[in-house]
Coordinates of C-alpha atoms in Angstrom, one line a residue:
Chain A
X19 CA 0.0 0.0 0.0
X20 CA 2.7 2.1 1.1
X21 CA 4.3 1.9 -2.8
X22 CA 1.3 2.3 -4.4
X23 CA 1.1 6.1 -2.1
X24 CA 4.7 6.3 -3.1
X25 CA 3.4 6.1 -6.9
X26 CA 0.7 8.4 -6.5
X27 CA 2.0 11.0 -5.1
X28 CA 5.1 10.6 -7.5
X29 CA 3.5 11.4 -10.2
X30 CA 1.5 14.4 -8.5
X31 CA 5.4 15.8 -7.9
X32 CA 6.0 15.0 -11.6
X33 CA 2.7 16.5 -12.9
X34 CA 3.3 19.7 -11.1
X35 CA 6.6 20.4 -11.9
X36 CA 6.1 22.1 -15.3
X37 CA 4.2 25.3 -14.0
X38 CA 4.0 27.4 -17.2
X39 CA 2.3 24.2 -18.1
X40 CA -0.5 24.1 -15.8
X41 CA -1.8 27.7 -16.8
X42 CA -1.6 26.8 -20.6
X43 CA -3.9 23.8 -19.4
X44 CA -6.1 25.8 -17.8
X45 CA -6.5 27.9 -20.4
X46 CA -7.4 25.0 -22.5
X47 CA -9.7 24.0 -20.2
X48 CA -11.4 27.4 -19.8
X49 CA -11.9 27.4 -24.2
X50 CA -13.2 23.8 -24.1
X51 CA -15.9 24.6 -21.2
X52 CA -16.9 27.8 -23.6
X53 CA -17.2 25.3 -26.4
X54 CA -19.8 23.3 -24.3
X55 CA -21.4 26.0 -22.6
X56 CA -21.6 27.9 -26.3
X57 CA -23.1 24.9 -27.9
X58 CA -25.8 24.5 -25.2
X59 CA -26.7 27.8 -25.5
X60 CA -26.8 28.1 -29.2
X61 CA -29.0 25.0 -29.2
X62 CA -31.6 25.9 -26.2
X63 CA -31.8 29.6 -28.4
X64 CA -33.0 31.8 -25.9
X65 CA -35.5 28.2 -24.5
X66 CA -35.1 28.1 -20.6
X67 CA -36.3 24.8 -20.3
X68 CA -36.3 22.0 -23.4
X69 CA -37.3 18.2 -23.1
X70 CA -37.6 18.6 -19.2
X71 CA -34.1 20.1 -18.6
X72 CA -33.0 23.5 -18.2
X73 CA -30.0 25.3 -19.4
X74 CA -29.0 26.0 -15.9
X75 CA -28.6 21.9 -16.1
X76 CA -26.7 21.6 -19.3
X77 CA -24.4 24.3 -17.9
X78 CA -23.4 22.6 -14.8
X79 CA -23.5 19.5 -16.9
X80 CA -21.0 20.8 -19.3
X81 CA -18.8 22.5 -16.7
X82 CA -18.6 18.8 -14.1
X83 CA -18.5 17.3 -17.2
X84 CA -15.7 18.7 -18.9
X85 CA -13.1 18.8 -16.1
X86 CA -13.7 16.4 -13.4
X87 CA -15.7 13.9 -15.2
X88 CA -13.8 14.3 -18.5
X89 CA -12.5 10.9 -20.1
X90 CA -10.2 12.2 -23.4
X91 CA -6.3 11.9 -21.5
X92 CA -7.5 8.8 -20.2
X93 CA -7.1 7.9 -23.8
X94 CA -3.1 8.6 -22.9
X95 CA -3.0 5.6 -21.2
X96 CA -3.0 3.5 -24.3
X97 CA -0.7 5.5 -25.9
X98 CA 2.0 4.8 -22.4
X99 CA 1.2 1.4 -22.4
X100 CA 1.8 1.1 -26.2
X101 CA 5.3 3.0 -25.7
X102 CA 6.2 1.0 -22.8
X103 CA 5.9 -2.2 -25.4
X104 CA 7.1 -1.0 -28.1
X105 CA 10.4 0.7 -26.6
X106 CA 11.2 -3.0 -24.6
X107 CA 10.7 -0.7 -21.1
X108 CA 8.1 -3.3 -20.4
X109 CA 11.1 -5.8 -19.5
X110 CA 12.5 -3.2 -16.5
X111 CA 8.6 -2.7 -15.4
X112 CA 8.3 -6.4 -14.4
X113 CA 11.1 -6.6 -12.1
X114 CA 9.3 -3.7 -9.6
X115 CA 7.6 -5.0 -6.6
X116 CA 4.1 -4.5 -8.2
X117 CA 2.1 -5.7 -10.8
X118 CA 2.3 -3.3 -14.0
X119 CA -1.7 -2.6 -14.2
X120 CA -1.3 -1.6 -10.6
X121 CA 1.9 0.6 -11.3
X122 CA -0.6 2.2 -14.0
X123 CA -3.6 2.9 -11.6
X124 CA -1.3 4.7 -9.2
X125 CA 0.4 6.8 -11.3
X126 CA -2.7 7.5 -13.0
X127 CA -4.3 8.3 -9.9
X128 CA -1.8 10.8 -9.2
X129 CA -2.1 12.1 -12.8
X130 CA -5.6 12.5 -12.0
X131 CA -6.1 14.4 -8.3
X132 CA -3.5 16.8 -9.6
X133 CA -6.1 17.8 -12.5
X134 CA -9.0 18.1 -10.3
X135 CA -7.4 20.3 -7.9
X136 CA -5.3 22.4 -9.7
X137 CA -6.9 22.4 -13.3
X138 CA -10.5 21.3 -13.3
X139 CA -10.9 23.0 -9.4
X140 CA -9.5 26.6 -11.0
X141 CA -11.7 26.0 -14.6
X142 CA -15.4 25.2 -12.7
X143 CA -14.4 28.2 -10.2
X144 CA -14.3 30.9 -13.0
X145 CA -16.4 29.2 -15.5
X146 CA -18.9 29.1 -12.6
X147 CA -18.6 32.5 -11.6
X148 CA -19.6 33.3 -15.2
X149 CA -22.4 31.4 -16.5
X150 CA -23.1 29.8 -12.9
X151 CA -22.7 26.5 -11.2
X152 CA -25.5 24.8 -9.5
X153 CA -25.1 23.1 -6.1
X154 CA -25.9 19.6 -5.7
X155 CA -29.6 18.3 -5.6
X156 CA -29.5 17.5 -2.1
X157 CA -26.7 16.3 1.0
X158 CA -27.4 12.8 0.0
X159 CA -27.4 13.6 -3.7
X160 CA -23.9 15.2 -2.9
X161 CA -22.5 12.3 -1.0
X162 CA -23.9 9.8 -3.8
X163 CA -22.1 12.0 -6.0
X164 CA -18.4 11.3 -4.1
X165 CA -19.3 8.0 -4.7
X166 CA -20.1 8.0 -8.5
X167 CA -17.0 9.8 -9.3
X168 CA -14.9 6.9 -7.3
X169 CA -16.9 4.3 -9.7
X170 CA -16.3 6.4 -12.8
X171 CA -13.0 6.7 -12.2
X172 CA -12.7 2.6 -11.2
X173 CA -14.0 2.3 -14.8
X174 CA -12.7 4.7 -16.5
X175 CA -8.9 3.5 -15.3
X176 CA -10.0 -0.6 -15.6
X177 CA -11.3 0.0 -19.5
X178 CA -8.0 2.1 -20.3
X179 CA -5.8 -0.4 -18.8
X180 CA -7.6 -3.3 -20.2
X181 CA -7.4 -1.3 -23.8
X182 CA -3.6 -0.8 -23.2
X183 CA -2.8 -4.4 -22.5
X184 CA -4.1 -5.5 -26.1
X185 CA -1.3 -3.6 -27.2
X186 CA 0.7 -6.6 -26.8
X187 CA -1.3 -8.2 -29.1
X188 CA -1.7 -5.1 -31.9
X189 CA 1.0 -3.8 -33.0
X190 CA 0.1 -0.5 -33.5
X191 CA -1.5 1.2 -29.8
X192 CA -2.3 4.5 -31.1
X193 CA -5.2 2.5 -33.4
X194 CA -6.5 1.5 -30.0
X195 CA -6.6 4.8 -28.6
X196 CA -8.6 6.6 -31.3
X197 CA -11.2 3.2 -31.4
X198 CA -11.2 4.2 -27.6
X199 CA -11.9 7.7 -27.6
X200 CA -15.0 7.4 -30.3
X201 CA -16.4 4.6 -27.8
X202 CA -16.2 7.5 -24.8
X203 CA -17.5 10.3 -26.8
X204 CA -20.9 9.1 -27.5
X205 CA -21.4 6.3 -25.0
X206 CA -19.9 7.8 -22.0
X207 CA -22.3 10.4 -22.1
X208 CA -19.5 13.0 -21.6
X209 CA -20.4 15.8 -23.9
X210 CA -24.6 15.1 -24.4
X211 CA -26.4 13.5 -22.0
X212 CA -28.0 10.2 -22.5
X213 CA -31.5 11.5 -21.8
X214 CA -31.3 13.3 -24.8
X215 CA -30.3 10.4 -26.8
X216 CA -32.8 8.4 -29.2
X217 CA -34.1 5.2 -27.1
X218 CA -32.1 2.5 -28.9
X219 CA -29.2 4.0 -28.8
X220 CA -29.9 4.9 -24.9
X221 CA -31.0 1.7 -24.1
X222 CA -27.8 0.2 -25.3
X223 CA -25.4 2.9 -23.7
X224 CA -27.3 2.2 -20.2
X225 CA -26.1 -1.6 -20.4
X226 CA -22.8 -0.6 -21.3
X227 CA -19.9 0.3 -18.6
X228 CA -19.0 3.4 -20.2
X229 CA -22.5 5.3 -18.6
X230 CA -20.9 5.8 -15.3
X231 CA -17.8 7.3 -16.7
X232 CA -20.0 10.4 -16.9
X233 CA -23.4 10.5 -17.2
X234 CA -24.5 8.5 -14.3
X235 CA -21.9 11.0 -11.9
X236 CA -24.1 13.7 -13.4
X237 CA -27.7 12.7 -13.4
X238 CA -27.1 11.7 -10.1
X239 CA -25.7 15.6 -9.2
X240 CA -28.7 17.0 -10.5
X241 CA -30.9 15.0 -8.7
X242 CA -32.3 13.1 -11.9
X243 CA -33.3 10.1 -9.9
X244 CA -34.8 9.4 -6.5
X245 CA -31.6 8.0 -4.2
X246 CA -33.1 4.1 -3.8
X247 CA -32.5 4.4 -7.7
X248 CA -29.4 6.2 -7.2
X249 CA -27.8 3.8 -5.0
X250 CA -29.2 0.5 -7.0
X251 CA -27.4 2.2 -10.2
X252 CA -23.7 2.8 -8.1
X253 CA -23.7 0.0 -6.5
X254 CA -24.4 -1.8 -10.3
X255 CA -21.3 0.7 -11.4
X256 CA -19.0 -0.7 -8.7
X257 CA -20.1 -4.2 -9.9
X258 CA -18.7 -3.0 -13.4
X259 CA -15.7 -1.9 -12.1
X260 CA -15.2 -5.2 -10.3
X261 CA -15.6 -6.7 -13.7
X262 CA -13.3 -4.6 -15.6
X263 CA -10.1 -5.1 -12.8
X264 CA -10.9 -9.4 -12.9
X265 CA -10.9 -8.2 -16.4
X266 CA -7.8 -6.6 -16.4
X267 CA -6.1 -9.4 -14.0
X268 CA -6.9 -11.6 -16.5
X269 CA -5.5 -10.1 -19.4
X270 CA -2.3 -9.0 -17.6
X271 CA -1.7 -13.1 -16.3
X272 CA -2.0 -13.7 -20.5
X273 CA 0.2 -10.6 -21.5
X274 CA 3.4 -11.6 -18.9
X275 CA 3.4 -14.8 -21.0
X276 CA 4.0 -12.4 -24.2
X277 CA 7.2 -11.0 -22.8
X278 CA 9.8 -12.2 -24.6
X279 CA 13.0 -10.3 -22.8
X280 CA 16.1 -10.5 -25.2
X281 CA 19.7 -9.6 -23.3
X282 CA 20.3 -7.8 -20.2
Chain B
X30 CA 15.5 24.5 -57.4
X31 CA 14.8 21.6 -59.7
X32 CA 16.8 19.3 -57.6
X33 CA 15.7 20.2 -54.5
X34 CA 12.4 19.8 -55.4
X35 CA 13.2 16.0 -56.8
X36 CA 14.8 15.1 -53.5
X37 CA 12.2 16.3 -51.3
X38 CA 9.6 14.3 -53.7
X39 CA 11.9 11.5 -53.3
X40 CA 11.9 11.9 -49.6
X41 CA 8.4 11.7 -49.3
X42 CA 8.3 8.6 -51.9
X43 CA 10.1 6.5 -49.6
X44 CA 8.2 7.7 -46.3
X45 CA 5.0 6.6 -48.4
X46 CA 7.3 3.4 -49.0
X47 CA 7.9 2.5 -45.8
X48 CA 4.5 3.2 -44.1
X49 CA 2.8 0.9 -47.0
X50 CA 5.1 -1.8 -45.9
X51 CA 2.7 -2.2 -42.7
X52 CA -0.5 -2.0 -44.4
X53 CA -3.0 -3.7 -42.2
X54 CA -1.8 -1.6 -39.8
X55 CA -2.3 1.3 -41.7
X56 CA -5.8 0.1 -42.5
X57 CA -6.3 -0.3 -38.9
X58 CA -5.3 3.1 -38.5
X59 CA -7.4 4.7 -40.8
X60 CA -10.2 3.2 -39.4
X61 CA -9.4 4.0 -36.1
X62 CA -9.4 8.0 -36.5
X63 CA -12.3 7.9 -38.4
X64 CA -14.5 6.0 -36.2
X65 CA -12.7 8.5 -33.1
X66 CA -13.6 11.5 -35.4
X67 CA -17.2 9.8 -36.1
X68 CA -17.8 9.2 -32.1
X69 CA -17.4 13.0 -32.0
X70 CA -19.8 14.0 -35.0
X71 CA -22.2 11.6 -33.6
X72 CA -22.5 13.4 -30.6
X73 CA -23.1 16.3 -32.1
X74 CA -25.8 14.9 -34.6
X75 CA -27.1 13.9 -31.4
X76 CA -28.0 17.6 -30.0
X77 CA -29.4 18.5 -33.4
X78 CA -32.1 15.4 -33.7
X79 CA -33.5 16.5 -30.5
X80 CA -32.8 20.7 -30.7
X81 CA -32.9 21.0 -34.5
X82 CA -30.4 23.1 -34.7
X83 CA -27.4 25.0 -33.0
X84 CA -27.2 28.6 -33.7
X85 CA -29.7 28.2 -36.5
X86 CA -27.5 25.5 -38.1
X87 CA -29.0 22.0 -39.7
X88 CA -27.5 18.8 -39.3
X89 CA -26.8 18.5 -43.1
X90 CA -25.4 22.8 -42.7
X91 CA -23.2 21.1 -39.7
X92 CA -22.3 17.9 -41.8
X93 CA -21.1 20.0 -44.1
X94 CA -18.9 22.8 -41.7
X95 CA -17.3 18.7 -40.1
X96 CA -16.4 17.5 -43.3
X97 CA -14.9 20.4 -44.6
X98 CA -13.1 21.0 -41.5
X99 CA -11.7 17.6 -40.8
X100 CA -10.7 17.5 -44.7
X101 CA -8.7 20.6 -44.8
X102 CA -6.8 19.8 -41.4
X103 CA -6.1 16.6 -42.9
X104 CA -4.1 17.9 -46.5
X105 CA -2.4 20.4 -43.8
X106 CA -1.5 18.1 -40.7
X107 CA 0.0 15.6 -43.5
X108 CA 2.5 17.7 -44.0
X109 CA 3.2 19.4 -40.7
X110 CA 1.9 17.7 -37.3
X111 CA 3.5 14.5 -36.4
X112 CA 7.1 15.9 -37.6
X113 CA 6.5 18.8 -35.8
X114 CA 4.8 17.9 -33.0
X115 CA 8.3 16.5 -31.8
X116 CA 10.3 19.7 -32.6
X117 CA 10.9 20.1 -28.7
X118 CA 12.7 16.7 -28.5
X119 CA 14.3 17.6 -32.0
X120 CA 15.7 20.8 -30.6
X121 CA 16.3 19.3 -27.4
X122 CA 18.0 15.7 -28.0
X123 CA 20.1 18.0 -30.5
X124 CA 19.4 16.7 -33.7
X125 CA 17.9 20.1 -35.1
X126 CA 21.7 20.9 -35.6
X127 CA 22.7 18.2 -37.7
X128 CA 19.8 19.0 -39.5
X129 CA 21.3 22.3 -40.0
X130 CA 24.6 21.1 -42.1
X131 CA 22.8 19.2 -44.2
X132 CA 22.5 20.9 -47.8
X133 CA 18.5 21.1 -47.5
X134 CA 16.5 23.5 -46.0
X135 CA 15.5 22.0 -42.4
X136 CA 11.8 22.6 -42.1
X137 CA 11.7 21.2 -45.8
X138 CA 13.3 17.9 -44.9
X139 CA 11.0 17.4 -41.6
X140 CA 7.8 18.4 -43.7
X141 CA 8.3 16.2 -46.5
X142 CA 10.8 13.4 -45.6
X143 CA 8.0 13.1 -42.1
X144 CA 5.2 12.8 -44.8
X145 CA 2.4 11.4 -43.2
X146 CA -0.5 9.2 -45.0
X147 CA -2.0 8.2 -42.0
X148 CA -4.7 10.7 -42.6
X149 CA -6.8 8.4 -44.8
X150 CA -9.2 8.1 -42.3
X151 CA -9.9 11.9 -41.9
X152 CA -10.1 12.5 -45.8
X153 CA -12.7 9.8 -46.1
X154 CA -14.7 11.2 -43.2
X155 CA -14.1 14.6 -44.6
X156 CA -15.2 13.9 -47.9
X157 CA -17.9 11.6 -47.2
X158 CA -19.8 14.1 -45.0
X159 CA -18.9 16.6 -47.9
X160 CA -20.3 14.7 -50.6
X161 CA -23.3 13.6 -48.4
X162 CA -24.3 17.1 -47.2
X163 CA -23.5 18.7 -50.3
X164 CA -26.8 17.7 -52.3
X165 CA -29.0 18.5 -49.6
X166 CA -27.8 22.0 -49.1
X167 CA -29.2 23.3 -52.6
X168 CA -25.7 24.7 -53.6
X169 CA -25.3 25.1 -57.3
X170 CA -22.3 23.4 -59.3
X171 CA -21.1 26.8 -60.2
X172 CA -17.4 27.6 -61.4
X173 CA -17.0 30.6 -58.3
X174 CA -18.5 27.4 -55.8
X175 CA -16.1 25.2 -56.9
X176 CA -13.1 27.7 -57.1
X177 CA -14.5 28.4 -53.1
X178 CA -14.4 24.8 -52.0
X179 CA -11.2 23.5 -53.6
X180 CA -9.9 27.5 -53.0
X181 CA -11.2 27.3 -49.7
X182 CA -9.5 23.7 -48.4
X183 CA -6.1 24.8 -49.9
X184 CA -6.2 27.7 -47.5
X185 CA -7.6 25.8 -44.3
X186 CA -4.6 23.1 -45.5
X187 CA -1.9 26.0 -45.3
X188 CA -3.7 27.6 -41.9
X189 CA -3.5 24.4 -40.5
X190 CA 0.7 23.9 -41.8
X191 CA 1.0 27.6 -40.6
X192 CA 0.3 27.4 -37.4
X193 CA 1.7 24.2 -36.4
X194 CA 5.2 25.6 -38.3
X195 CA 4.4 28.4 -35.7
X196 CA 4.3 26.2 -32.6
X197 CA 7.1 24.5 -33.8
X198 CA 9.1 27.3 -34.4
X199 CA 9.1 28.3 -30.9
X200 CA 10.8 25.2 -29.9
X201 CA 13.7 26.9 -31.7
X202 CA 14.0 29.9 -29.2
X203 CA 12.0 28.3 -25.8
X204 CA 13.0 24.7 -26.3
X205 CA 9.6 23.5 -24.7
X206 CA 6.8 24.1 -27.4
X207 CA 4.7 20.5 -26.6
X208 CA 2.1 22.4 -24.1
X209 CA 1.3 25.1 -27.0
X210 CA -0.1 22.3 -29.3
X211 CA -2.1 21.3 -26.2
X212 CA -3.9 25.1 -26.7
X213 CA -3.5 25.1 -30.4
X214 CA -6.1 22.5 -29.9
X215 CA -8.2 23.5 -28.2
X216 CA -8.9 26.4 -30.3
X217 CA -9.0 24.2 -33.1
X218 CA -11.8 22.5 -31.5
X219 CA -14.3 25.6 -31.2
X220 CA -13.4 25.9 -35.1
X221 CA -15.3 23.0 -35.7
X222 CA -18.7 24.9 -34.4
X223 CA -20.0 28.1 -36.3
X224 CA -18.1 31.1 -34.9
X225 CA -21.4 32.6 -34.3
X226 CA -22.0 30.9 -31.4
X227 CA -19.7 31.7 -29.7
X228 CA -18.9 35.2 -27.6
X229 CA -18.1 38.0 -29.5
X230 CA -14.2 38.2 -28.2
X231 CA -14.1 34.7 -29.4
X232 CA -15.2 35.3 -32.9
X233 CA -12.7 38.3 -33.2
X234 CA -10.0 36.2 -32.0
X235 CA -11.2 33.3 -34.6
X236 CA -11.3 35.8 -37.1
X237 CA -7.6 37.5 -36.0
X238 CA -4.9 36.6 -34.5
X239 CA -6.0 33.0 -33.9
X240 CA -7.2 32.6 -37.5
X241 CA -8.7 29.3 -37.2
X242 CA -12.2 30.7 -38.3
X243 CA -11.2 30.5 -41.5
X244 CA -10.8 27.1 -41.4
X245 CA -14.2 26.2 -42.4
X246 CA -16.9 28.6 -40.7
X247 CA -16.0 31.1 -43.3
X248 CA -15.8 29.3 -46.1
X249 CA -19.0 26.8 -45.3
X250 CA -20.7 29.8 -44.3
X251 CA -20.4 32.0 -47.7
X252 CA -21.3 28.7 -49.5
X253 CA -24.0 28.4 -47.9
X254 CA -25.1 31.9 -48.1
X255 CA -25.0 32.8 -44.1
X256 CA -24.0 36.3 -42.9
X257 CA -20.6 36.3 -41.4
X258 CA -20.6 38.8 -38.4
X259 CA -17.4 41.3 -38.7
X260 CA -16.2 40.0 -42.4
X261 CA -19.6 40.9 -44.4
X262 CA -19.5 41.2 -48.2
X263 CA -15.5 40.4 -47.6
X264 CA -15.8 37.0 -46.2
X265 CA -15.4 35.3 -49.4
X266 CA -12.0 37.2 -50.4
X267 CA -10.8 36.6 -46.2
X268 CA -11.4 32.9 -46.8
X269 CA -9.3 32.0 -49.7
X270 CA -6.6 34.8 -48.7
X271 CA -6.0 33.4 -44.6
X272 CA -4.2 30.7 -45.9
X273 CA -1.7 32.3 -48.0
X274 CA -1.2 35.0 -45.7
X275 CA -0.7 32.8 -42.4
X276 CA 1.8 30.8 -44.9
X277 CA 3.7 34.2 -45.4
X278 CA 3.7 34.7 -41.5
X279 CA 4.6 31.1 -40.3
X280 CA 7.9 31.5 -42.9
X281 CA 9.1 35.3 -41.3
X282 CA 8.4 33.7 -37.9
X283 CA 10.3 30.6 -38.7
X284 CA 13.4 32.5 -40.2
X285 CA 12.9 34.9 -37.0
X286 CA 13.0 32.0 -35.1
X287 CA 15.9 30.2 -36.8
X288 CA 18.3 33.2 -36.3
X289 CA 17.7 33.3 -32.8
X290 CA 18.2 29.7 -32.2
X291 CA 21.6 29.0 -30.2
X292 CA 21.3 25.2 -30.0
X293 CA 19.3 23.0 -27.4
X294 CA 21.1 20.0 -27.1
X295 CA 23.6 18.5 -24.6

């Protein structure tokens, strides 16, 4: 436990270390909220309310959306895991006291709680001020929230990994990583919400994993559902997650039988 | 001149040579990035069959703006943005200098010797929401549409060149220049949407100093006979002339660039 810390707060140390860096992210950040925010608002056209949801909604949908809940450098994963393959690093990464998918989920973790607090934290905070954020539906709704964002995250990290290991299998990762990203951007809910979707396509993205990436975390923020429902539906997101690490086991226990290391 | 040019041809023949030698995997490729780039689309064809439209755009209107967008990023980024994209480690791991003594101009060797046909997925997206849009949009087969579409895509093509030569350039005299292509972007993102939606500083800055409007809302918009706040009865001439010019100012900011570089490497 005490080296998968180590790992985490690592690659915090690293992540932070370029500072020009961060304010050009958060820059990008701040354009790609506007993007969201803009398209909402060009779509409701001057509508406060459309199909049962407001643009109040959309707004803090696009702005939790777009920075905590967003799933696009998760994508980056593949293209690590790929490198590490391709470059023989792979070899150096079995000989550390930890499984690789584990070495991953730390560092990733790290990666990831130095966005939200000083990228995403700084982007809802001005964005917010702007166009205005609003609070959660209730305590509970709140609390359920913490808990969705743990699950998306669990999922979000288990599919990326799982989608990295193939690379020893494909030659080329950076195939994987685009397949990956058009599989987030319209089933993970991430950018339109799957209540607006048409109900074939909805129904499927509801029995898929990928719904609690970001929409789920969402609808459950703005109070979409009653909590019994809200707590059937996480506890159905952490049985996804538990899926996707056996998953990921799996896969690895296959992959370490791939590794063919040539010299010393 | 002559030879030059024969070399650089040559350099980009055996690129293409060499990437062919994996075809699955270029097939795969292709593939890939279009179905990424589709994922995307389809989310937004998803907010216009339930709004209609966004900012008074169609589907087949926004169709039309993706397709020509993704297309002209594609003939530029060929050329430019995975041989550029690495100018920081060029500069940095120190071969930019024995780029320098060889007897070719360095930014010509990257482009075309780095020539990239892994686009094929983004042209057949492109072109296929082009060609798919086009008859539904009522524009007439006329020689001044024509001369604006293939006019038009040549000038997104060198925006799209231009700016990443810009980035890249800055390698030259900062040494880092990665980060900026994380902004370049994201700009490049809104210019996938009609500028109109956006807030007015953004559309000046789309329409200025970050020129990326002209990528396709300009263009898509004067074939399609929309109103194109600040450019007016000038946004036809402003589409086919961005290109061209931001060509002009990505080679004075390169040379600036170049004269100032003092070598990165260890």
């Amino acid at each position: 436990m005490s080296a998968f810390l180590a790992l985490v707060t690592a690659a915090f140390r690293r992540e932070a270390e370029h500072r020009s860096r961060i304010l050009m992210r958060i820059l990008g950040g701040l354009v790609e909220i506007l993007a969201r925010i803009s398209i909402w608002k060009a779509a409701f056209g001057g509508h406060g309310t459309l199909s049962g949801i407001s643009l109040d909604e959309m707004i803090t949908y696009s702005l939790i959306g777009g920075t905590i809940l967003s799933s696009w450098d998760a994508t980056m994963i593949v293209r690590d895991v790929g490198a590490t393959i391709r470059t023989g690093a792979i070899g150096s990464s079995l000989l550390r006291p930890m499984h690789y998918p584990v070495m991953l989920l730390a560092e990733q973790i790290g990666v990831r709680l130095f966005d939200w607090l000083l990228i995403s934290l700084p982007v809802i905070v001005i964005m917010g001020s702007i166009y205005g954020l609003q609070p959660p539906e209730s305590l509970a709704h709140a609390l359920l929230f913490v808990g969705y964002v743990v699950v998306s995250l669990a999922i979000l990290m288990g599919f990326a990994i799982l989608v990295g290991l193939l690379s020893f299998w494909v030659f080329d990762a950076h195939a994987l990583e685009w397949f990956m990203r058009g599989l987030l951007a319209v089933l993970s809910g991430g950018l339109v919400p799957i209540w607006f979707y048409p109900q074939g396509l909805a129904e499927v993205a509801h029995a898929l994993p990928f719904s609690w990436i970001a929409y789920h975390p969402l609808a459950a923020y703005l109070g979409q559902r009653d909590l019994t429902e809200e707590l059937l539906i996480l506890a159905a997101g952490a049985g996804w997650a538990a899926v996707l690490a056996f998953a990921v086991a799996f896969v690895w226990s296959r992959a370490c039988a791939q590794v063919v290391v040539q010299g010393g | 001149m002559r030879d030059t040019l024969s070399l650089l041809f040559y350099l980009m023949r055996l690129r293409v040579r060499t990437r062919l030698e994996f075809r699955a995997a270029l097939l795969i490729t292709w593939l890939a990035q279009a179905f990424g780039y589709a994922g995307i689309f389809a989310s937004i064809w998803l907010i216009l069959t339930r709004f209609g439209t966004i900012g008074g755009w169609t589907w087949p209107q926004m169709a039309f703006l993706l397709g020509f967008h993704t297309l002209g990023y594609a003939l530029g980024a060929c050329f430019t943005l995975v041989q550029l994209r690495r100018m920081e480690d060029i500069v940095l791991g120190g071969e930019f200098d024995t780029l320098l003594v060889r007897p070719l101009n360095p930014w010509a060797y990257l482009v075309f010797s780095g020539f990239n046909i892994e686009y094929g997925g983004h042209i057949a997206l492109g072109a296929g929401l082009v060609a798919w849009a086009w008859p539904q949009l009522s524009i007439a087969w006329t020689t001044d549409t024509c001369l604006l579409l293939a006019g038009g895509l040549v000038s997104a093509a060198l925006i799209t060149a231009s700016m990443i030569t810009i980035i890249a350039a800055c390698a030259l005299v900062l040494g880092r220049a990665r980060y900026l292509f994380g902004i370049y972007f994201d700009f490049w993102e809104l210019s996938r949407y009609p500028a109109s939606i956006f807030a007015a500083p953004f559309q000046v800055a789309l329409l200025s100093i970050i020129p990326l409007g002209y990528m396709a809302y300009v263009p898509v918009a004067v074939l399609l006979g929309r109103p194109v706040p600040y450019l007016g009865a000038f946004a036809e001439i402003a589409a086919l002339s961005a290109g061209p010019l931001s060509a002009v100012a990505a080679f004075f900011f390169w040379r600036f660039c170049l004269k100032r570089y003092q070598g990165g490497g260890g």
